Tab-separated table of C-alpha atoms in Angstrom:
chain	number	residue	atom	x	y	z
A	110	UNK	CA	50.189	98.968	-51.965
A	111	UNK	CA	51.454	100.303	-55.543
A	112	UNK	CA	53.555	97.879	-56.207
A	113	UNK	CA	53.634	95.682	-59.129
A	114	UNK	CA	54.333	92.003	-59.121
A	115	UNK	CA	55.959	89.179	-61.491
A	116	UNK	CA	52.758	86.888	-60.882
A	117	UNK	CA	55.470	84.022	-59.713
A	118	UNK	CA	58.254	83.157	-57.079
A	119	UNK	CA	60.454	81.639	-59.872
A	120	UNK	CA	61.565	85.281	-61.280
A	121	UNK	CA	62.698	86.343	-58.397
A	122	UNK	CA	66.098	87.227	-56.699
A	123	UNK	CA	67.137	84.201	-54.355
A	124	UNK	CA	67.381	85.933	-51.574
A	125	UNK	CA	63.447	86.976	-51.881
A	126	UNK	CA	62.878	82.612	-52.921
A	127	UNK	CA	64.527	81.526	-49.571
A	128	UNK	CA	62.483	84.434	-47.695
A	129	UNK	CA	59.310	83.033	-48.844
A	130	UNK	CA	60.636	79.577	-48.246
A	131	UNK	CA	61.514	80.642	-44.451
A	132	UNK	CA	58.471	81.789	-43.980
A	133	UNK	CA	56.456	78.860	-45.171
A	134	UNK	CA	58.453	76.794	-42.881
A	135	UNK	CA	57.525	78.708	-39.793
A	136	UNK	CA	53.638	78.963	-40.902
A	137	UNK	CA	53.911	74.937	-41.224
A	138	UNK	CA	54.709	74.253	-38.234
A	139	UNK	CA	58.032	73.239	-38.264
A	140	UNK	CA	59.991	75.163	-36.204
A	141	UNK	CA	59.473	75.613	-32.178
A	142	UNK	CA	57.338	78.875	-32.203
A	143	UNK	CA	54.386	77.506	-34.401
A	144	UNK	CA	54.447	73.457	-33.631
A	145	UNK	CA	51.743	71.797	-32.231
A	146	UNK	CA	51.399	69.986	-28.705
A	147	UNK	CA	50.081	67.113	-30.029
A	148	UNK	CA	49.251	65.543	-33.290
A	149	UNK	CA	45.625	65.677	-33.492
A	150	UNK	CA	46.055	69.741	-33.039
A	151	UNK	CA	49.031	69.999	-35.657
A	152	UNK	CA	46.461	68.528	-38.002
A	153	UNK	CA	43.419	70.427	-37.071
A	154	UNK	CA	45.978	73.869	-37.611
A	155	UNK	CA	46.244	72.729	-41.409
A	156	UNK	CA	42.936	71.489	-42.077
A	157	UNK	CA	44.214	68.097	-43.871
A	158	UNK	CA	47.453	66.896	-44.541
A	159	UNK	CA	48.420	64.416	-47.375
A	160	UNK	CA	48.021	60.847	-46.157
A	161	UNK	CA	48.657	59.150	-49.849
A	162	UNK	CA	51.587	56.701	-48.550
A	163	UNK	CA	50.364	55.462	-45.033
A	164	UNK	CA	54.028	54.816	-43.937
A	165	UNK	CA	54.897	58.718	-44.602
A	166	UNK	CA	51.690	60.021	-42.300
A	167	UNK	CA	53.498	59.560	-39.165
A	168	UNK	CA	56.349	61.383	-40.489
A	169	UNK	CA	54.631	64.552	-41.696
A	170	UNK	CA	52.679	64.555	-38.141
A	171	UNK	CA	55.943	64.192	-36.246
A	172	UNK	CA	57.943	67.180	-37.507
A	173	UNK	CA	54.726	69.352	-37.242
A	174	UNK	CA	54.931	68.590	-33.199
A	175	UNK	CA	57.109	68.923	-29.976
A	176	UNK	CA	57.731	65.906	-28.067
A	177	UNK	CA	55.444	63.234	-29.910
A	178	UNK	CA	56.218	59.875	-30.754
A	179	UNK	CA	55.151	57.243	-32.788
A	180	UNK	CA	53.117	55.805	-30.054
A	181	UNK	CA	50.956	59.089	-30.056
A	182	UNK	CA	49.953	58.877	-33.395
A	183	UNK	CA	48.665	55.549	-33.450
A	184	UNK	CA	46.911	56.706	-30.556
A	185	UNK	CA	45.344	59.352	-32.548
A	186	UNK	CA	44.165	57.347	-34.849
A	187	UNK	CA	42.676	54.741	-32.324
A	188	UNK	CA	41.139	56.723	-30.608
A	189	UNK	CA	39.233	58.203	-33.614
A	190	UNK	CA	40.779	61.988	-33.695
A	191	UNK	CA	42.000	61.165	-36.646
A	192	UNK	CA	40.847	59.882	-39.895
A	193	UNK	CA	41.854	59.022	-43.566
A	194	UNK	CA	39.905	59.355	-46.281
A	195	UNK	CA	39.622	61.388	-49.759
A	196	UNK	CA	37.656	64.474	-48.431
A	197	UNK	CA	38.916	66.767	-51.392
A	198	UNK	CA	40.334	66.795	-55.039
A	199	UNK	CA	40.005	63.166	-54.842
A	200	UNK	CA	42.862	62.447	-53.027
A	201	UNK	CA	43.993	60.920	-49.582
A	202	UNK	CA	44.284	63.552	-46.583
A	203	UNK	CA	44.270	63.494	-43.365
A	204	UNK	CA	41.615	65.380	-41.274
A	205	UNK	CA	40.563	65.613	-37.566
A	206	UNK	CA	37.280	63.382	-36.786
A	207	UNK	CA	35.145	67.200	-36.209
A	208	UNK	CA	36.667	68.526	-39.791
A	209	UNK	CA	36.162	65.164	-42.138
A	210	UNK	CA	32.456	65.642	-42.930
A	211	UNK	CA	32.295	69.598	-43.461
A	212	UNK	CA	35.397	70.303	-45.674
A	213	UNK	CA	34.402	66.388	-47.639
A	214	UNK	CA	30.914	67.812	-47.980
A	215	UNK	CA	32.303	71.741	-48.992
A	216	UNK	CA	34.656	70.465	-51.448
A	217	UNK	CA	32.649	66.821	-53.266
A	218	UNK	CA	30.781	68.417	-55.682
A	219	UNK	CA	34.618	69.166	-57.568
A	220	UNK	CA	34.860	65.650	-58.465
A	221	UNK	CA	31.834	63.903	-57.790
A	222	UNK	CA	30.178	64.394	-61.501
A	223	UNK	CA	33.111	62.691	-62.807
A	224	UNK	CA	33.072	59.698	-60.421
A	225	UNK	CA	29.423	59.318	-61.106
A	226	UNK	CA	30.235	59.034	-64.836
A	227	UNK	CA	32.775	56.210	-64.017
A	228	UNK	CA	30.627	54.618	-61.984
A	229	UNK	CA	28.354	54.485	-65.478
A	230	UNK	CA	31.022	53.062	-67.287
A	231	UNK	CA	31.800	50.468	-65.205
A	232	UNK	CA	28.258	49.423	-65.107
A	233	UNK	CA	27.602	49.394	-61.322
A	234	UNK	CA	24.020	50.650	-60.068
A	235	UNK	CA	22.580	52.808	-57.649
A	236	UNK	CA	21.093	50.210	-55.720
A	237	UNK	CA	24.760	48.545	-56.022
A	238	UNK	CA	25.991	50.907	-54.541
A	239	UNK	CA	23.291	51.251	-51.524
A	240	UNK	CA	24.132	47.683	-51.287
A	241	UNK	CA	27.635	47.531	-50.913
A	242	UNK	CA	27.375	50.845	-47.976
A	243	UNK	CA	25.025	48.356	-46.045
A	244	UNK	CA	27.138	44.913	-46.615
A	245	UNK	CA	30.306	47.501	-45.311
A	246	UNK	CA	28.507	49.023	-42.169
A	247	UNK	CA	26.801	45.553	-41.316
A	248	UNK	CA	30.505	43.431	-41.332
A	249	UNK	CA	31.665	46.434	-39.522
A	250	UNK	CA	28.852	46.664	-36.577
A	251	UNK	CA	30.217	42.711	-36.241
A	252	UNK	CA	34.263	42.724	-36.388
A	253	UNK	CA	34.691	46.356	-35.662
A	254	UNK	CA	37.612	47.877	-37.485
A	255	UNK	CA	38.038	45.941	-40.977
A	256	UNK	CA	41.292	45.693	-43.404
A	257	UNK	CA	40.711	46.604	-47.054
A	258	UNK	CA	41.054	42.502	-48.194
A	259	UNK	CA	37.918	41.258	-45.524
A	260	UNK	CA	35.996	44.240	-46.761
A	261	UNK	CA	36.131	43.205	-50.413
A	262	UNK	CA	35.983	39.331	-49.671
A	263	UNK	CA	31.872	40.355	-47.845
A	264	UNK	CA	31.400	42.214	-51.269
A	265	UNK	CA	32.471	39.426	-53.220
A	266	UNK	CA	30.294	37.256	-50.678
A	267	UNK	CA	27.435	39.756	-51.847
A	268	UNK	CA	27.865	39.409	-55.224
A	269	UNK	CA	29.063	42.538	-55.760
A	270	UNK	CA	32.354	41.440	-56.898
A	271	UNK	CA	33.465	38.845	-59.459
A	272	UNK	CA	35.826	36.038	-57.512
A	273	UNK	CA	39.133	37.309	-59.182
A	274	UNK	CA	38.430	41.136	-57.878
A	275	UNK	CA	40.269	40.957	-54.457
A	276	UNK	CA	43.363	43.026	-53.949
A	277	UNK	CA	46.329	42.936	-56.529
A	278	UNK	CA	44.286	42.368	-59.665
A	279	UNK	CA	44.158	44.710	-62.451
A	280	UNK	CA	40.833	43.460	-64.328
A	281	UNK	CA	37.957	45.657	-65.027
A	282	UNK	CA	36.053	44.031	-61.517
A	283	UNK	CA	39.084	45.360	-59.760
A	284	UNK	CA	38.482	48.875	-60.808
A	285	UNK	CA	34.630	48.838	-59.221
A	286	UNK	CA	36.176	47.424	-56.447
A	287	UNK	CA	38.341	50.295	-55.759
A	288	UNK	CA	35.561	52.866	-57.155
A	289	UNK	CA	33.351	51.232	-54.442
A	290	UNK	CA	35.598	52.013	-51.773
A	291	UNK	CA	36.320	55.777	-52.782
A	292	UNK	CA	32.527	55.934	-53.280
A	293	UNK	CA	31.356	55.140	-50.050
A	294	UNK	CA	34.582	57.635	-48.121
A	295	UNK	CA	33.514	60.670	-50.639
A	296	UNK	CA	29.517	59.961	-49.775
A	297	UNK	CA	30.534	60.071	-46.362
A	298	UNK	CA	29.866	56.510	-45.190
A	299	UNK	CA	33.144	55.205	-44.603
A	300	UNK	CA	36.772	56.403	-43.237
A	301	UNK	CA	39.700	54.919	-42.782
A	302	UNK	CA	40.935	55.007	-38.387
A	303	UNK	CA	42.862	52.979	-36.631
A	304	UNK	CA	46.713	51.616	-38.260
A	305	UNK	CA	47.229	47.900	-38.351
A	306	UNK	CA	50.868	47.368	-40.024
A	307	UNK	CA	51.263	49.871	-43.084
A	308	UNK	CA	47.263	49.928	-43.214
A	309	UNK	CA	44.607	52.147	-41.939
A	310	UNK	CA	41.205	50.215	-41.096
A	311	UNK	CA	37.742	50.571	-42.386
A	312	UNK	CA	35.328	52.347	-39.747
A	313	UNK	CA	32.004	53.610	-39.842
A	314	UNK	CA	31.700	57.569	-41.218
A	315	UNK	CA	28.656	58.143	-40.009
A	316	UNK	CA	29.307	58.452	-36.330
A	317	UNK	CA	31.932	61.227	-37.073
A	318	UNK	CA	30.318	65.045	-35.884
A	319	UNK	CA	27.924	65.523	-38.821
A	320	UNK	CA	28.660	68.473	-41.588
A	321	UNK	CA	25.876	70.750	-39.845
A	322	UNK	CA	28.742	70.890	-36.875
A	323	UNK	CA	31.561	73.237	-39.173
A	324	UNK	CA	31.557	76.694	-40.490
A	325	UNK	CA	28.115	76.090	-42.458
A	326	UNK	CA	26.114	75.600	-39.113
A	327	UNK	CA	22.993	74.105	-39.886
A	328	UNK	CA	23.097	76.224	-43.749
A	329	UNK	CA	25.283	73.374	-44.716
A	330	UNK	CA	28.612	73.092	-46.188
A	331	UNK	CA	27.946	71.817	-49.736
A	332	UNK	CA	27.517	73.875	-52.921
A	333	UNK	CA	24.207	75.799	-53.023
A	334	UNK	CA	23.498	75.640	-49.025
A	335	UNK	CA	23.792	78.810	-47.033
A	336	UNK	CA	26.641	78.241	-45.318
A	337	UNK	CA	29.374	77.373	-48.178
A	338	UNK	CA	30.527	80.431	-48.352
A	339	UNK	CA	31.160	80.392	-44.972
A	340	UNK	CA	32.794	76.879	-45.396
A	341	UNK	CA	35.128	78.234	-48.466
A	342	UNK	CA	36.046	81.388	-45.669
A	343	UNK	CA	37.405	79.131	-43.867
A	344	UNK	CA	39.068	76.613	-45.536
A	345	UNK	CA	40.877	79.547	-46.879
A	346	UNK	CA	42.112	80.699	-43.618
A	347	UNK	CA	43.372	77.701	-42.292
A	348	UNK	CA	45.293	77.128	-45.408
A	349	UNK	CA	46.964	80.313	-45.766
A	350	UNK	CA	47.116	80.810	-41.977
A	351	UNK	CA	49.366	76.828	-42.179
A	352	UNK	CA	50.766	77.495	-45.473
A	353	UNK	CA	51.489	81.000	-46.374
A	354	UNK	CA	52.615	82.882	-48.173
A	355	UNK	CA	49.813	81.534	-50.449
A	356	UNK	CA	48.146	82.757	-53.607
A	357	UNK	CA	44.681	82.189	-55.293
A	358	UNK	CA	46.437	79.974	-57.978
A	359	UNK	CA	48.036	77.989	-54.596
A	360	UNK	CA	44.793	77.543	-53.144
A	361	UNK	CA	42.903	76.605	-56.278
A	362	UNK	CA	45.521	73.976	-56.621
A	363	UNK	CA	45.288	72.455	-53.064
A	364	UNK	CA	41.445	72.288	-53.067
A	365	UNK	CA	40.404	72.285	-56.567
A	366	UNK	CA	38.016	75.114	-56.839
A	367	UNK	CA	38.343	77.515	-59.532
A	368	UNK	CA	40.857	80.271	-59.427
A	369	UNK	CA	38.262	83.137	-59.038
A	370	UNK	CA	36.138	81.391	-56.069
A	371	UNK	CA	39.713	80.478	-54.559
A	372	UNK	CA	40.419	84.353	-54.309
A	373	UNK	CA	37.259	84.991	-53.197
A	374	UNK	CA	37.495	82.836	-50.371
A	375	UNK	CA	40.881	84.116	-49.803
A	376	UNK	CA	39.559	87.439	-49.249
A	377	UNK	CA	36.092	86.476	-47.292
A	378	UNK	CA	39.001	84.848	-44.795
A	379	UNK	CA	40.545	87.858	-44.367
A	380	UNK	CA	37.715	89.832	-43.482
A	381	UNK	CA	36.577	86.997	-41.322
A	382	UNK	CA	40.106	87.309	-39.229
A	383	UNK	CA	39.458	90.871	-39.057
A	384	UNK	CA	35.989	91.247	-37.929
A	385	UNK	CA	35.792	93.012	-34.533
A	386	UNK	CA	35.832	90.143	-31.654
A	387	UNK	CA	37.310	87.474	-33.662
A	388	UNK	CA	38.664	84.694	-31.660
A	389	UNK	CA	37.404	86.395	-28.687
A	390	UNK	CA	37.423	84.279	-25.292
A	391	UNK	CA	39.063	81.315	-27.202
A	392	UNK	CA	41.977	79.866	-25.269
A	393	UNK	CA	45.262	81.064	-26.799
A	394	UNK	CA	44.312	82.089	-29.575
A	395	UNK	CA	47.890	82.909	-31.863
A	396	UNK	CA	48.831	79.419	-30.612
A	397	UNK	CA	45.438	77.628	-32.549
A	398	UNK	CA	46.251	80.043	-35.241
A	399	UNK	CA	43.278	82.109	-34.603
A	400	UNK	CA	45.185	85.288	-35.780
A	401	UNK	CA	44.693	87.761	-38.771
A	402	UNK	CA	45.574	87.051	-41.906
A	403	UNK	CA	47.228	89.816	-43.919
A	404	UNK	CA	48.087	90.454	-47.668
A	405	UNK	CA	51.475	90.673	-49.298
A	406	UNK	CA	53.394	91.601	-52.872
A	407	UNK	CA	56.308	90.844	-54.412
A	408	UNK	CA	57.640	93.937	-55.858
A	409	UNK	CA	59.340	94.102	-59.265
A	410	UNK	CA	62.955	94.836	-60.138
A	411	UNK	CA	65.992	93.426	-58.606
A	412	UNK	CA	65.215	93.311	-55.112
A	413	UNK	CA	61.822	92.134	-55.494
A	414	UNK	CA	61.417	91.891	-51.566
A	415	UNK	CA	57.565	90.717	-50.745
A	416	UNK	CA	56.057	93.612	-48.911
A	417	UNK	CA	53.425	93.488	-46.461
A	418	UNK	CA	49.971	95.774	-46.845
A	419	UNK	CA	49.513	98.283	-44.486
A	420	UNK	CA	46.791	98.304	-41.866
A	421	UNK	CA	44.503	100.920	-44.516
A	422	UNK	CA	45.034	98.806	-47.960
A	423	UNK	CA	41.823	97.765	-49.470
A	424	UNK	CA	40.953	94.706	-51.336
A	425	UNK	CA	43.423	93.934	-54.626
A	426	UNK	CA	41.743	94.893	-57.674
A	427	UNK	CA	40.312	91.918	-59.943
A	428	UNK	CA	43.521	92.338	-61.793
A	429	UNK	CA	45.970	91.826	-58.577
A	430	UNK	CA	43.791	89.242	-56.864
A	431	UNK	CA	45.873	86.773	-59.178
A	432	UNK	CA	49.752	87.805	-57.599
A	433	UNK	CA	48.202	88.903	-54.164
A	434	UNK	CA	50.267	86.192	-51.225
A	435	UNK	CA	48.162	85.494	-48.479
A	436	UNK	CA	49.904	84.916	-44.850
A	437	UNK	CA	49.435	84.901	-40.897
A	438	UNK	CA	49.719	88.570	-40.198
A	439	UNK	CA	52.285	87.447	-36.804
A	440	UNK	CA	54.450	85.450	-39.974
A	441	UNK	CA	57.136	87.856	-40.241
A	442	UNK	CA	57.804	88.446	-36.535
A	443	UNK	CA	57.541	84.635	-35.801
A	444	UNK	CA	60.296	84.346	-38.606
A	445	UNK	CA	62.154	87.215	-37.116
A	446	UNK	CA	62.274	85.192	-33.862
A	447	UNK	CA	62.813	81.626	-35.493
A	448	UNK	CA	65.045	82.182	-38.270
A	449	UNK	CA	67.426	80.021	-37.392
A	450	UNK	CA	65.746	77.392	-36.712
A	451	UNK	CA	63.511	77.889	-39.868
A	452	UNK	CA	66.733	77.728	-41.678
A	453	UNK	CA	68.267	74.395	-39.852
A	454	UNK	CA	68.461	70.899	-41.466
A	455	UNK	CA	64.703	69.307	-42.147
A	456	UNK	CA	63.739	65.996	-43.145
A	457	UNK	CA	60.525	66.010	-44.455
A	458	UNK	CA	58.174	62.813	-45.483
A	459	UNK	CA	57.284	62.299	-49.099
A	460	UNK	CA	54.303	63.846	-49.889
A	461	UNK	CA	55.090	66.536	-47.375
A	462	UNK	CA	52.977	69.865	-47.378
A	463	UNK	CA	55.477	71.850	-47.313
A	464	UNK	CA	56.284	70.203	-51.009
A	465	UNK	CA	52.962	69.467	-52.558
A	466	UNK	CA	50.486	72.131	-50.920
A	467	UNK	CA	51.549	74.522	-53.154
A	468	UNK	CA	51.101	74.856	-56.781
A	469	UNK	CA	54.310	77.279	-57.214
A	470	UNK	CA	56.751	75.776	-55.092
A	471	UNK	CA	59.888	77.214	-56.816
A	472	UNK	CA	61.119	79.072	-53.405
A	473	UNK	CA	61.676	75.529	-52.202
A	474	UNK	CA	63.604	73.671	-55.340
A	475	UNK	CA	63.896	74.027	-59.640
A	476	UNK	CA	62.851	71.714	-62.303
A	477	UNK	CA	66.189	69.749	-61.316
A	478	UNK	CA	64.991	69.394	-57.607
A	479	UNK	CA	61.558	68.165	-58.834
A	480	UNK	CA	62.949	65.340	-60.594
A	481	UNK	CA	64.612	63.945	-58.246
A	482	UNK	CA	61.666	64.246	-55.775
A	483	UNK	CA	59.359	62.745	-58.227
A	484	UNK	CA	62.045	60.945	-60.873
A	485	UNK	CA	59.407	59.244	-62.540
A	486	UNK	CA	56.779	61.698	-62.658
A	487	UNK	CA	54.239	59.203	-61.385
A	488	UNK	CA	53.031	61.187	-58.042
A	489	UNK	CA	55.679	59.013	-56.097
A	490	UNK	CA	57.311	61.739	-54.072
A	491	UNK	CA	60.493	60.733	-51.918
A	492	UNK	CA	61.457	62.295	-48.509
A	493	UNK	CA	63.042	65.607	-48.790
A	494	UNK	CA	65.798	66.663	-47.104
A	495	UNK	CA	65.977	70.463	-46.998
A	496	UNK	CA	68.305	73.273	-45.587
A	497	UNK	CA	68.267	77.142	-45.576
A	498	UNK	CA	64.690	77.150	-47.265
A	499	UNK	CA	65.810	74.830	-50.297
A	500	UNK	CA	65.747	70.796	-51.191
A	501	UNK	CA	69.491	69.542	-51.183
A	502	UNK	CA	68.633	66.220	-50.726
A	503	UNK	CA	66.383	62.899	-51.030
A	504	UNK	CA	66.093	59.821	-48.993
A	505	UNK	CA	64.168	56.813	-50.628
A	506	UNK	CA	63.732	54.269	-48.295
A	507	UNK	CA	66.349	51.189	-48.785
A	508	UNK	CA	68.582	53.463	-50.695
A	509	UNK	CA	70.592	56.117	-48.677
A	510	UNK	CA	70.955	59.861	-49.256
A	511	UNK	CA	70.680	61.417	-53.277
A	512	UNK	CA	71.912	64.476	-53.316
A	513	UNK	CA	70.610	67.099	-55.433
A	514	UNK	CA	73.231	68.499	-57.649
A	515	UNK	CA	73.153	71.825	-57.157
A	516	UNK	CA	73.639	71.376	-53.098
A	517	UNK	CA	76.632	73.091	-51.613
A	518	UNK	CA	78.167	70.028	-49.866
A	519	UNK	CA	80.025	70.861	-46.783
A	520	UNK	CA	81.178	68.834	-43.448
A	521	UNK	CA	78.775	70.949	-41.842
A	522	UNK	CA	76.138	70.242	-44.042
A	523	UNK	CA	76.561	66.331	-44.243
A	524	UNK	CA	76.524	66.592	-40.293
A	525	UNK	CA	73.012	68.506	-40.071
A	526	UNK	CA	70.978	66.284	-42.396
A	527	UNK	CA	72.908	63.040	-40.712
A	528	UNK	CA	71.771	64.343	-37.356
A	529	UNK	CA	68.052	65.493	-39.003
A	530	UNK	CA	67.807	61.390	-40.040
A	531	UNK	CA	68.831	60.098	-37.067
A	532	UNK	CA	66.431	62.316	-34.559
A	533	UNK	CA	63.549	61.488	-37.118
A	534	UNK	CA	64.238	58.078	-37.116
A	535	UNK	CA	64.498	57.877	-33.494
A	536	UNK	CA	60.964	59.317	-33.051
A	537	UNK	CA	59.552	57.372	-35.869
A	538	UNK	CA	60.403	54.287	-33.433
A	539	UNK	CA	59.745	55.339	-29.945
């Protein structure tokens, strides 16, 4: 492909922002062609899905799914398909019980370095920490599933804690007591299962399918191992594959790897999709997402339409890898066929992925739609109401509808997002 590109979505014409907003609607799942049967499956499709405000997880899994309830995701989560924990960037996702140990073990070394120097300053010890894993997995082989509060009253009981370091304080103890818990989920000895109220429980990490059982094979996952390129391949794929269009800077962003091993796993996926008997003998195959993944542009000028690359188009050059868009080959036909439903009323949970998997998410909203997502810039997202490709609306809980300035109100309009609230809501209870 010869065309050149603006390196970012906000430059271009509207009509191309909504396309790429329509289309990253369909590849999430959210329309009838691409949703998943179950929960457990609509989160294996995208690899992990933000989990930072327990109360919004149900949410996100919901819309990604046909005919699921609430009772089916605390199900999930019972039942140990699904886990919570902090498997990359340092932050909480949701993963599938076979994915948590792989992509945590493919992804730790981008943060661990820096945890390990905290851990310094806040004086606590190796053999502190070997302690606190074994009073954790010891209270947990006797009361199964714990909350957050018993697990730090056994380390207090351990002496690992000063009395005043339980939940809700802010002193310096309070800090090793939460850097003990992220310790032990990013080492890979605890995870977070089954809900009780707005909480997930403590479990045992170690019984999860071991890192030897993803994409690495018995190379390993982590950095240095055989098998983390293979690992990288293929956290790229399901990414763009759930999320596209996608760039390198997009990726980078959701993962925290550097820009130039982001495109390079970007590309090893593609070749991966394309190899000659991929997904061969797998049961439906475009419906797990097992499909190829395909390259794209955004051509300058006024149009500025995103153009596929044809079957022959080699590898972007160094210099392209940077604007190159990423997507499901099958994305525009799905859209072709769902359009209408990718452009219906959606109410999305904070910290939804179709909001903050991205790092350039101006097909969805401006600067003006950010702030009222985030008004406080704190990384307290609220629930997004969106229509045609684009956020016209918020919904904090306890406080009604906020509508974003810009949004062409119409009766029509006020009745879709009523009636998107009130069929979310009624799942969120059944």
């Amino acid at each position: 492909m010869n065309a050149t590109s603006t390196g970012s979505l906000t430059s271009l014409p509207s009509a191309t922002l909504r396309e790429v907003s329509l289309l990253r609607i369909v590849a999430q799942g959210l329309v009838s062609a691409t949703s998943a049967p179950e929960v457990t499956e609509a989160v294996r499709r995208q690899l992990a899905i933000q989990g930072q405000q327990v109360s919004a997880v149900p949410h996100a899994l919901l819309s990604r799914t046909t005919g699921t309830g609430m009772t089916d995701v605390e199900a999930a989560f019972a039942c140990g398909r699904l886990v919570r924990s902090w498997p990359m960037r340092g932050t909480v996702h949701i993963t599938t019980a076979e994915d948590h140990h792989w992509l945590r073990e493919a992804l730790v070394h981008r943060y661990e370095s820096q945890a390990y120097a905290r851990e310094a300053q806040l004086g606590l010890t190796p053999a502190q920490v070997d302690r606190a894993a074994e009073t954790a997995l010891a209270l947990i082989v006797e009361q199964g599933p714990v909350p957050r509060a018993r697990l730090m009253a056994a380390w207090q009981e351990a002496g690992l804690l000063a009395p005043g370091d339980g939940p809700g304080s802010v002193t310096a103890g309070s800090r090793r007591r939460r850097h003990l818990l992220l310790r032990l989920h990013w080492q890979g000895v605890l995870v977070q299962g089954p809900r009780a109220g707005n909480e997930h429980l403590v479990v045992d990490a170690t019984r999860l399918p071991g890192p030897q059982s993803g994409p690495g094979g018995s190379g390993g996952c982590a950095r240095g191992g055989s098998g983390h390129r293979a690992a990288l391949a293929e956290i790229a794929r399901r990414y763009a594959t759930s999320h596209g269009p996608v760039t390198a800077a997009d990726l980078a962003r959701w993962t925290a790897l550097p820009l130039t091993q982001a495109a390079q796993a970007l590309e090893d996926a593609v070749e991966v999709t394309r190899a000659v008997g991929y997904a061969a003998g797998e049961p439906s195959p475009v419906e797990r997402g097992l499909v190829p993944l395909a390259r794209a542009r955004v051509e300058e000028g006024p149009r500025g339409a995103l153009v596929m690359a044809g079957d022959g188009a080699g590898a972007p050059s160094a210099r392209e890898r940077g604007t190159t868009m990423y997507l499901r080959e099958d994305l525009p036909d799905l859209l072709s066929g769902s359009r209408r439903q990718a452009a219906a009323t959606l109410f999305l949970a904070s910290f939804d992925e179709l909001h903050v998997g991205y790092k350039d998410r101006s097909c969805l909203t401006d600067e003006q739609g950010e702030r009222l997502i985030c008004p406080a810039a704190n990384g307290i997202f609220r629930p997004l109401l969106v229509d045609r490709g684009r956020v016209v609306a918020v919904r904090p809980v306890g406080q009604g509808l906020i509508w974003e300035r810009s949004a062409r109100r119409s009766a029509r309009l006020e009745a879709d997002v009523d009636r998107a609230v009130r069929r979310m809501d009624a799942r969120m209870a059944s």
